[in-house]
Amino acid sequence: MSVYTFKKIEEKWQEIWEQNDTFKAHDFSCKPKFYGLVEFPYPSGVGLHVGHVRAYTSLEVISRKRRLEGYNVLFPMGWDAFGLPTENYAIQTGKHPRAVTDENIKVFTNQLKEIGYSFDWDRTVDTTDPNYYRWTQWIFLKLFEKGLAFKDKTYVNFCNECKVVLANEESQDGICDRCGSEVVQMEKDVWFLKIRNYADKLLEGIDTVNFLPRIKLEQENWIGRSYGAHVDFTIEDSCEKLSVFTTRPDTLFGVTFMVIAPEHPLIESMMSRITNLEEIKNYQEQAKKKTEFERVQLAKDKTGVQIKGIEVVNPLNNQKVSLWIADYVMMGYGTGAIMAVPGHDTRDWEFAKKFDLPIVEVIQGGNVQEEAYTDIENGILVNSGLLDGLNVSDAKDNIMNYIEEQKIGMRTTNYKMKDWAFNRQRYWGEPIPVVHCEKCGIVGVNEDELPIKLPVVENYKPTDNGESPLASIDEWVNTTCPTCGGPAKRETDTMPQWAGSSWYFLRYTDPHNMNSFASEEHLKYWMQVDWYNGGMEHVTRHLIYSRFWHRFLYDLGVVHVKEPYAKRTAQGLILGPDGEKMSKSRGNVINPRDIIKEYGADTLRTYIMFIGDYEKPATWSDNGVKGCKRFLDRVWKLQDMVTEGQEYSKDNEVLIHKTIKKVHEDYEVLKFNTAIAAMMTMLNEFNSKGNINKAEFKTFILLLNPIAPHMTEELWTIMGFEGMLNENSWPVYEEAKTIESVIEMAVQINGKVRSKITIPIDCSQEEANKIAMSDPNIISHIDGKTIVKEIYVPGKIYNIVVKR
Ligand code: ANZ
Ligand code: ZN
């Protein structure tokens, strides 16, 4: 018997695959195509972790299966290599980020190859390669030309640690995505991409693709479309208006006070009338110190101050109400002002209780003095003039028509999603390809000047005044204006890390193209991505951004499908053996390399696919790894048992068909754990029967191949099966043969099992009786007695009751 020398076997096959271009994707082949995509990694200094392995092995299995099924498969890999950790490392060590990136890419490449992934290595992309970011800049120029990129001075999320502006997507819950420190609001010159213009298209698109339900839902919530109205309230003794956004115009008669955000411009414009200005200013100062996350917490104690000297008039009933400033109203949403309806809005209710403001019921059904009544399905309008007696939905329609007729407001759609803050004051990113000209303003560079390459700098440190290190390189900054030819200065901010990843899947289709980001033919052949797998944390970041860019390119006419990804799935986290998230500080990090060294890549792959429900978090177990190694050892030993045979034996036929079906179906729905369990069961059956022939072993090897490719290729060769495993076909099953045609049935006499009989699965009672009555055990127990009753449950049990 040969020994399972996994190290030798794995190296051997990795070399063969590389030499034979086994996993090359063939442009324009007439086979059906399959494009499987996994999120390309950021090549950090720490190397690959087991989370990457879980994320990649799923579509690795699918890709290998698809090849056996006759598809022309594109399964690419690349590097999302711009970003802060590399730059910070460069600052610490003085090494150029380019050199650091190249080293890290080498490490990642070797690690991925060690695992035996079937990537097409000729198609790698690197977002920091000028031949790549040239096109990132090109797409930016197009956005700029179409008015979808603009610069504005505004309050933005700023991380004092990283010294960068953060997009909303990067500072969810008020915490910096990168370093975990609290985000503050700071006024800055900011480049925005108008992703809000694409909100409706992004929402519509979700319904045309096959994303996991929770992914759809998260994106919908993030975009956060709500239908409502802008309503103009008037300010007493003034011609100024206070406009609010409300989703509940039906409650207009229930307004008992108004609230504006601490940053609302009205404070400034009506300053002279405010009699408690000092108090208001103090409150504004306090609010500045809070993060947005703190402010919108439902549970938190409400704070606020009445703005004395100003009253507001409800345009529907001309009632005067007080005006307040409170931090639960955000400046960045709607108009930054609300009409408060404490009877039917929980936050307003809490505020009213705290400050002893009136609460009026306008929708019947609850007790608004006890708690806000928020049910919109069942209430009937009361105390509401023309709306009395209507249900909420009719009242809404009615009142919106009315306010539009009266010109006191109009229907509006609002989105939670904000425009994408797009510039970073850092070095290691794509330069934004525009210049600032005194005469012409901001001008995009000419396309033929692209790429605008990153210049060499002495120091990568961002400056404390929030300027990029590029700003100090005069010979790079000073240039001429493409429009007027006069002196101009280059934009010195760079793009965020999300830029390069917003279109990389397009580049994979034609990665070496020097004339366009990808040719029309390549795009038409390969797109859409058939299946994209990645992390849940990217659902409201990368996945939104890249859908936006792709949809924009569609509108430009340079890609031909609206949505880039036909299908999206997500893996769960792998936790350390202590059940906690793996982290350096906890010391519970598992390094895939250690597992490969000790047990081999096939064991690593098998274990990571066996670890548990693919979509759920799973806890690492060293015993689990050992169990998977034992499984592979036993598969290896099977070769000694194999007998000749071109067809499945009668004995094993059902087992084989059943297992093919199970593995085939489970792989497709990412149930790798149960697929592997089915193969383990099959192995046990072969062993306990002591019986497996060549045809059966061949099928077994093919089923296991996507998970453990090295060992299965080696076994294939040892067995002398024809051709290369990779040129073979995926096993097929016959439905009819997946079910046992005969079963063993227990026969009970007076409640005790006395024997087991083998009968056809669809056996009638009469037939079963015949067979039972010829069984010696049954005969001996019935002998001399009378049968008084028989209960036959087909497929389950046969009960006989006898009497003396
Ligand atoms: C009156 C009202 C009555 C409201 C009622 C709700 C219930 P969504 O659905 O999330 O879009 N709102 C508007 N602008 C706000 C801001 N800048 N900061 C905080 N709250 C704001 O929420 C829209 C509702 O949130 C609006 O409808 C408004 O309160 C509040 F029974 O107006 B409503
Ligand atoms: Zn100019």
mmCIF file of N, CA and C in Angstrom, residues 206-292:
data_model
loop_
_atom_site.group_PDB
_atom_site.id
_atom_site.type_symbol
_atom_site.label_atom_id
_atom_site.label_comp_id
_atom_site.label_asym_id
_atom_site.label_seq_id
_atom_site.Cartn_x
_atom_site.Cartn_y
_atom_site.Cartn_z
ATOM 1 N N ILE A 206 -32.341 45.221 -7.162
ATOM 2 C CA ILE A 206 -32.312 44.121 -6.185
ATOM 3 C C ILE A 206 -33.364 43.068 -6.510
ATOM 4 N N ASP A 207 -34.472 43.523 -7.084
ATOM 5 C CA ASP A 207 -35.543 42.567 -7.365
ATOM 6 C C ASP A 207 -35.278 41.708 -8.595
ATOM 7 N N THR A 208 -34.232 42.034 -9.333
ATOM 8 C CA THR A 208 -33.967 41.261 -10.544
ATOM 9 C C THR A 208 -32.849 40.248 -10.337
ATOM 10 N N VAL A 209 -32.266 40.206 -9.140
ATOM 11 C CA VAL A 209 -31.141 39.304 -8.907
ATOM 12 C C VAL A 209 -31.449 38.344 -7.775
ATOM 13 N N ASN A 210 -30.597 37.333 -7.687
ATOM 14 C CA ASN A 210 -30.789 36.288 -6.690
ATOM 15 C C ASN A 210 -29.800 36.502 -5.544
ATOM 16 N N PHE A 211 -30.158 37.410 -4.628
ATOM 17 C CA PHE A 211 -29.326 37.647 -3.447
ATOM 18 C C PHE A 211 -30.017 36.967 -2.262
ATOM 19 N N LEU A 212 -29.230 36.552 -1.283
ATOM 20 C CA LEU A 212 -29.841 36.018 -0.062
ATOM 21 C C LEU A 212 -30.826 37.047 0.474
ATOM 22 N N PRO A 213 -31.969 36.601 1.014
ATOM 23 C CA PRO A 213 -32.975 37.548 1.519
ATOM 24 C C PRO A 213 -32.399 38.573 2.501
ATOM 25 N N ARG A 214 -31.514 38.137 3.389
ATOM 26 C CA ARG A 214 -31.006 39.108 4.370
ATOM 27 C C ARG A 214 -30.102 40.142 3.700
ATOM 28 N N ILE A 215 -29.479 39.771 2.591
ATOM 29 C CA ILE A 215 -28.644 40.732 1.866
ATOM 30 C C ILE A 215 -29.539 41.777 1.207
ATOM 31 N N LYS A 216 -30.603 41.309 0.579
ATOM 32 C CA LYS A 216 -31.568 42.238 -0.020
ATOM 33 C C LYS A 216 -32.080 43.217 1.024
ATOM 34 N N LEU A 217 -32.496 42.658 2.143
ATOM 35 C CA LEU A 217 -33.116 43.478 3.175
ATOM 36 C C LEU A 217 -32.144 44.537 3.704
ATOM 37 N N GLU A 218 -30.902 44.127 3.936
ATOM 38 C CA GLU A 218 -29.924 45.095 4.456
ATOM 39 C C GLU A 218 -29.693 46.230 3.473
ATOM 40 N N GLN A 219 -29.650 45.880 2.190
ATOM 41 C CA GLN A 219 -29.438 46.940 1.200
ATOM 42 C C GLN A 219 -30.656 47.860 1.143
ATOM 43 N N GLU A 220 -31.823 47.274 1.192
ATOM 44 C CA GLU A 220 -33.034 48.097 1.148
ATOM 45 C C GLU A 220 -33.086 49.045 2.336
ATOM 46 N N ASN A 221 -32.750 48.521 3.511
ATOM 47 C CA ASN A 221 -32.764 49.379 4.694
ATOM 48 C C ASN A 221 -31.703 50.461 4.622
ATOM 49 N N TRP A 222 -30.558 50.101 4.080
ATOM 50 C CA TRP A 222 -29.466 51.081 3.992
ATOM 51 C C TRP A 222 -29.871 52.218 3.046
ATOM 52 N N ILE A 223 -30.444 51.870 1.931
ATOM 53 C CA ILE A 223 -30.903 52.897 0.987
ATOM 54 C C ILE A 223 -32.068 53.661 1.613
ATOM 55 N N GLY A 224 -32.914 52.938 2.320
ATOM 56 C CA GLY A 224 -33.928 53.555 3.185
ATOM 57 C C GLY A 224 -34.850 54.540 2.494
ATOM 58 N N ARG A 225 -35.532 54.073 1.470
ATOM 59 C CA ARG A 225 -36.453 54.980 0.791
ATOM 60 C C ARG A 225 -37.705 55.159 1.628
ATOM 61 N N SER A 226 -38.131 56.406 1.863
ATOM 62 C CA SER A 226 -39.473 56.563 2.424
ATOM 63 C C SER A 226 -40.250 57.629 1.688
ATOM 64 N N TYR A 227 -41.509 57.290 1.495
ATOM 65 C CA TYR A 227 -42.416 58.198 0.812
ATOM 66 C C TYR A 227 -43.101 59.076 1.847
ATOM 67 N N GLY A 228 -43.190 60.353 1.566
ATOM 68 C CA GLY A 228 -43.842 61.254 2.504
ATOM 69 C C GLY A 228 -44.054 62.595 1.845
ATOM 70 N N ALA A 229 -44.035 63.645 2.671
ATOM 71 C CA ALA A 229 -44.293 64.977 2.125
ATOM 72 C C ALA A 229 -43.423 66.014 2.815
ATOM 73 N N HIS A 230 -43.107 67.041 2.080
ATOM 74 C CA HIS A 230 -42.572 68.246 2.685
ATOM 75 C C HIS A 230 -43.770 69.141 3.003
ATOM 76 N N VAL A 231 -43.825 69.650 4.211
ATOM 77 C CA VAL A 231 -44.906 70.553 4.581
ATOM 78 C C VAL A 231 -44.279 71.842 5.114
ATOM 79 N N ASP A 232 -44.779 72.957 4.615
ATOM 80 C CA ASP A 232 -44.250 74.251 5.070
ATOM 81 C C ASP A 232 -45.085 74.809 6.202
ATOM 82 N N PHE A 233 -44.443 74.966 7.337
ATOM 83 C CA PHE A 233 -45.067 75.667 8.463
ATOM 84 C C PHE A 233 -44.613 77.116 8.374
ATOM 85 N N THR A 234 -45.441 78.042 8.883
ATOM 86 C CA THR A 234 -44.995 79.443 8.853
ATOM 87 C C THR A 234 -44.514 79.841 10.245
ATOM 88 N N ILE A 235 -43.643 80.844 10.257
ATOM 89 C CA ILE A 235 -43.150 81.333 11.532
ATOM 90 C C ILE A 235 -43.928 82.596 11.863
ATOM 91 N N GLU A 236 -44.448 82.614 13.051
ATOM 92 C CA GLU A 236 -45.291 83.721 13.502
ATOM 93 C C GLU A 236 -44.547 85.048 13.325
ATOM 94 N N ASP A 237 -45.230 86.033 12.756
ATOM 95 C CA ASP A 237 -44.666 87.381 12.540
ATOM 96 C C ASP A 237 -43.408 87.355 11.691
ATOM 97 N N SER A 238 -43.396 86.543 10.669
ATOM 98 C CA SER A 238 -42.213 86.495 9.803
ATOM 99 C C SER A 238 -42.651 85.908 8.473
ATOM 100 N N CYS A 239 -41.897 86.211 7.401
ATOM 101 C CA CYS A 239 -42.260 85.562 6.155
ATOM 102 C C CYS A 239 -41.419 84.313 5.938
ATOM 103 N N GLU A 240 -40.568 83.985 6.917
ATOM 104 C CA GLU A 240 -39.780 82.754 6.789
ATOM 105 C C GLU A 240 -40.658 81.533 7.012
ATOM 106 N N LYS A 241 -40.272 80.450 6.324
ATOM 107 C CA LYS A 241 -41.029 79.210 6.486
ATOM 108 C C LYS A 241 -40.158 78.181 7.181
ATOM 109 N N LEU A 242 -40.800 77.250 7.834
ATOM 110 C CA LEU A 242 -40.055 76.118 8.375
ATOM 111 C C LEU A 242 -40.612 74.864 7.701
ATOM 112 N N SER A 243 -39.750 74.275 6.856
ATOM 113 C CA SER A 243 -40.192 73.122 6.089
ATOM 114 C C SER A 243 -39.805 71.837 6.822
ATOM 115 N N VAL A 244 -40.741 70.872 6.893
ATOM 116 C CA VAL A 244 -40.423 69.597 7.543
ATOM 117 C C VAL A 244 -40.637 68.458 6.556
ATOM 118 N N PHE A 245 -39.970 67.358 6.836
ATOM 119 C CA PHE A 245 -40.274 66.129 6.099
ATOM 120 C C PHE A 245 -41.039 65.198 7.031
ATOM 121 N N THR A 246 -42.160 64.718 6.538
ATOM 122 C CA THR A 246 -42.932 63.762 7.338
ATOM 123 C C THR A 246 -43.427 62.615 6.478
ATOM 124 N N THR A 247 -43.389 61.423 7.064
ATOM 125 C CA THR A 247 -43.974 60.279 6.373
ATOM 126 C C THR A 247 -45.432 60.123 6.802
ATOM 127 N N ARG A 248 -45.862 60.956 7.733
ATOM 128 C CA ARG A 248 -47.202 60.832 8.270
ATOM 129 C C ARG A 248 -47.977 62.147 8.203
ATOM 130 N N PRO A 249 -48.179 62.676 6.997
ATOM 131 C CA PRO A 249 -48.933 63.929 6.903
ATOM 132 C C PRO A 249 -50.365 63.774 7.414
ATOM 133 N N ASP A 250 -50.822 62.530 7.504
ATOM 134 C CA ASP A 250 -52.163 62.284 8.045
ATOM 135 C C ASP A 250 -52.277 62.723 9.507
ATOM 136 N N THR A 251 -51.128 62.900 10.174
ATOM 137 C CA THR A 251 -51.181 63.277 11.601
ATOM 138 C C THR A 251 -51.015 64.786 11.802
ATOM 139 N N LEU A 252 -51.148 65.549 10.735
ATOM 140 C CA LEU A 252 -50.883 67.003 10.827
ATOM 141 C C LEU A 252 -51.697 67.699 11.925
ATOM 142 N N PHE A 253 -52.906 67.186 12.189
ATOM 143 C CA PHE A 253 -53.728 67.829 13.232
ATOM 144 C C PHE A 253 -53.265 67.461 14.642
ATOM 145 N N GLY A 254 -52.316 66.544 14.705
ATOM 146 C CA GLY A 254 -51.823 66.119 16.019
ATOM 147 C C GLY A 254 -50.515 66.785 16.403
ATOM 148 N N VAL A 255 -50.084 67.746 15.582
ATOM 149 C CA VAL A 255 -48.810 68.425 15.863
ATOM 150 C C VAL A 255 -48.970 69.330 17.083
ATOM 151 N N THR A 256 -48.117 69.120 18.109
ATOM 152 C CA THR A 256 -48.234 69.977 19.295
ATOM 153 C C THR A 256 -46.976 70.795 19.554
ATOM 154 N N PHE A 257 -45.902 70.503 18.828
ATOM 155 C CA PHE A 257 -44.688 71.331 18.880
ATOM 156 C C PHE A 257 -43.831 70.988 17.678
ATOM 157 N N MET A 258 -42.780 71.786 17.484
ATOM 158 C CA MET A 258 -41.886 71.565 16.350
ATOM 159 C C MET A 258 -40.469 71.423 16.897
ATOM 160 N N VAL A 259 -39.627 70.624 16.173
ATOM 161 C CA VAL A 259 -38.248 70.461 16.626
ATOM 162 C C VAL A 259 -37.298 70.642 15.444
ATOM 163 N N ILE A 260 -36.223 71.392 15.683
ATOM 164 C CA ILE A 260 -35.190 71.490 14.651
ATOM 165 C C ILE A 260 -33.881 70.910 15.179
ATOM 166 N N ALA A 261 -33.027 70.493 14.261
ATOM 167 C CA ALA A 261 -31.721 69.937 14.625
ATOM 168 C C ALA A 261 -30.841 71.062 15.175
ATOM 169 N N PRO A 262 -29.871 70.739 16.032
ATOM 170 C CA PRO A 262 -28.996 71.769 16.607
ATOM 171 C C PRO A 262 -28.238 72.568 15.549
ATOM 172 N N GLU A 263 -28.009 71.956 14.383
ATOM 173 C CA GLU A 263 -27.234 72.659 13.339
ATOM 174 C C GLU A 263 -28.143 73.421 12.377
ATOM 175 N N HIS A 264 -29.432 73.475 12.653
ATOM 176 C CA HIS A 264 -30.374 74.059 11.689
ATOM 177 C C HIS A 264 -30.083 75.552 11.469
ATOM 178 N N PRO A 265 -30.063 76.016 10.202
ATOM 179 C CA PRO A 265 -29.702 77.411 9.901
ATOM 180 C C PRO A 265 -30.675 78.453 10.464
ATOM 181 N N LEU A 266 -31.849 78.006 10.849
ATOM 182 C CA LEU A 266 -32.832 78.959 11.373
ATOM 183 C C LEU A 266 -32.322 79.707 12.610
ATOM 184 N N ILE A 267 -31.511 79.021 13.407
ATOM 185 C CA ILE A 267 -30.971 79.657 14.625
ATOM 186 C C ILE A 267 -30.182 80.913 14.232
ATOM 187 N N GLU A 268 -29.396 80.741 13.192
ATOM 188 C CA GLU A 268 -28.575 81.846 12.710
ATOM 189 C C GLU A 268 -29.458 82.978 12.148
ATOM 190 N N SER A 269 -30.411 82.573 11.299
ATOM 191 C CA SER A 269 -31.170 83.597 10.587
ATOM 192 C C SER A 269 -32.185 84.327 11.473
ATOM 193 N N MET A 270 -32.594 83.705 12.576
ATOM 194 C CA MET A 270 -33.586 84.348 13.442
ATOM 195 C C MET A 270 -32.991 84.730 14.789
ATOM 196 N N MET A 271 -31.670 84.778 14.806
ATOM 197 C CA MET A 271 -30.946 85.003 16.049
ATOM 198 C C MET A 271 -31.502 86.155 16.879
ATOM 199 N N SER A 272 -31.819 87.276 16.162
ATOM 200 C CA SER A 272 -32.204 88.487 16.888
ATOM 201 C C SER A 272 -33.505 88.310 17.673
ATOM 202 N N ARG A 273 -34.294 87.338 17.254
ATOM 203 C CA ARG A 273 -35.570 87.170 17.955
ATOM 204 C C ARG A 273 -35.498 86.211 19.136
ATOM 205 N N ILE A 274 -34.420 85.450 19.176
ATOM 206 C CA ILE A 274 -34.333 84.416 20.216
ATOM 207 C C ILE A 274 -33.954 85.064 21.551
ATOM 208 N N THR A 275 -34.758 84.809 22.569
ATOM 209 C CA THR A 275 -34.520 85.484 23.852
ATOM 210 C C THR A 275 -33.656 84.658 24.797
ATOM 211 N N ASN A 276 -33.435 83.382 24.468
ATOM 212 C CA ASN A 276 -32.562 82.559 25.331
ATOM 213 C C ASN A 276 -31.382 82.016 24.524
ATOM 214 N N LEU A 277 -30.770 82.915 23.784
ATOM 215 C CA LEU A 277 -29.704 82.526 22.851
ATOM 216 C C LEU A 277 -28.560 81.783 23.545
ATOM 217 N N GLU A 278 -28.194 82.293 24.726
ATOM 218 C CA GLU A 278 -27.108 81.680 25.496
ATOM 219 C C GLU A 278 -27.347 80.171 25.687
ATOM 220 N N GLU A 279 -28.555 79.881 26.161
ATOM 221 C CA GLU A 279 -28.941 78.507 26.446
ATOM 222 C C GLU A 279 -28.881 77.642 25.172
ATOM 223 N N ILE A 280 -29.381 78.236 24.086
ATOM 224 C CA ILE A 280 -29.383 77.520 22.800
ATOM 225 C C ILE A 280 -27.949 77.213 22.358
ATOM 226 N N LYS A 281 -27.081 78.223 22.467
ATOM 227 C CA LYS A 281 -25.680 78.035 22.044
ATOM 228 C C LYS A 281 -25.016 76.928 22.855
ATOM 229 N N ASN A 282 -25.297 76.924 24.148
ATOM 230 C CA ASN A 282 -24.749 75.877 25.005
ATOM 231 C C ASN A 282 -25.183 74.500 24.524
ATOM 232 N N TYR A 283 -26.462 74.426 24.211
ATOM 233 C CA TYR A 283 -26.990 73.144 23.772
ATOM 234 C C TYR A 283 -26.325 72.706 22.468
ATOM 235 N N GLN A 284 -26.143 73.658 21.568
ATOM 236 C CA GLN A 284 -25.478 73.334 20.295
ATOM 237 C C GLN A 284 -24.074 72.768 20.543
ATOM 238 N N GLU A 285 -23.366 73.365 21.497
ATOM 239 C CA GLU A 285 -22.016 72.901 21.822
ATOM 240 C C GLU A 285 -22.044 71.448 22.317
ATOM 241 N N GLN A 286 -23.007 71.176 23.199
ATOM 242 C CA GLN A 286 -23.134 69.821 23.751
ATOM 243 C C GLN A 286 -23.389 68.809 22.631
ATOM 244 N N ALA A 287 -24.263 69.192 21.715
ATOM 245 C CA ALA A 287 -24.666 68.274 20.641
ATOM 246 C C ALA A 287 -23.475 67.915 19.754
ATOM 247 N N LYS A 288 -22.597 68.886 19.549
ATOM 248 C CA LYS A 288 -21.430 68.656 18.689
ATOM 249 C C LYS A 288 -20.584 67.503 19.176
ATOM 250 N N LYS A 289 -20.591 67.294 20.491
ATOM 251 C CA LYS A 289 -19.701 66.279 21.068
ATOM 252 C C LYS A 289 -20.268 64.872 20.909
ATOM 253 N N LYS A 290 -21.511 64.775 20.485
ATOM 254 C CA LYS A 290 -22.104 63.444 20.372
ATOM 255 C C LYS A 290 -21.959 62.885 18.959
ATOM 256 N N THR A 291 -21.846 61.577 18.894
ATOM 257 C CA THR A 291 -21.810 60.952 17.575
ATOM 258 C C THR A 291 -23.252 60.801 17.094
ATOM 259 N N GLU A 292 -23.372 60.659 15.791
ATOM 260 C CA GLU A 292 -24.704 60.483 15.217
ATOM 261 C C GLU A 292 -25.374 59.256 15.835
#
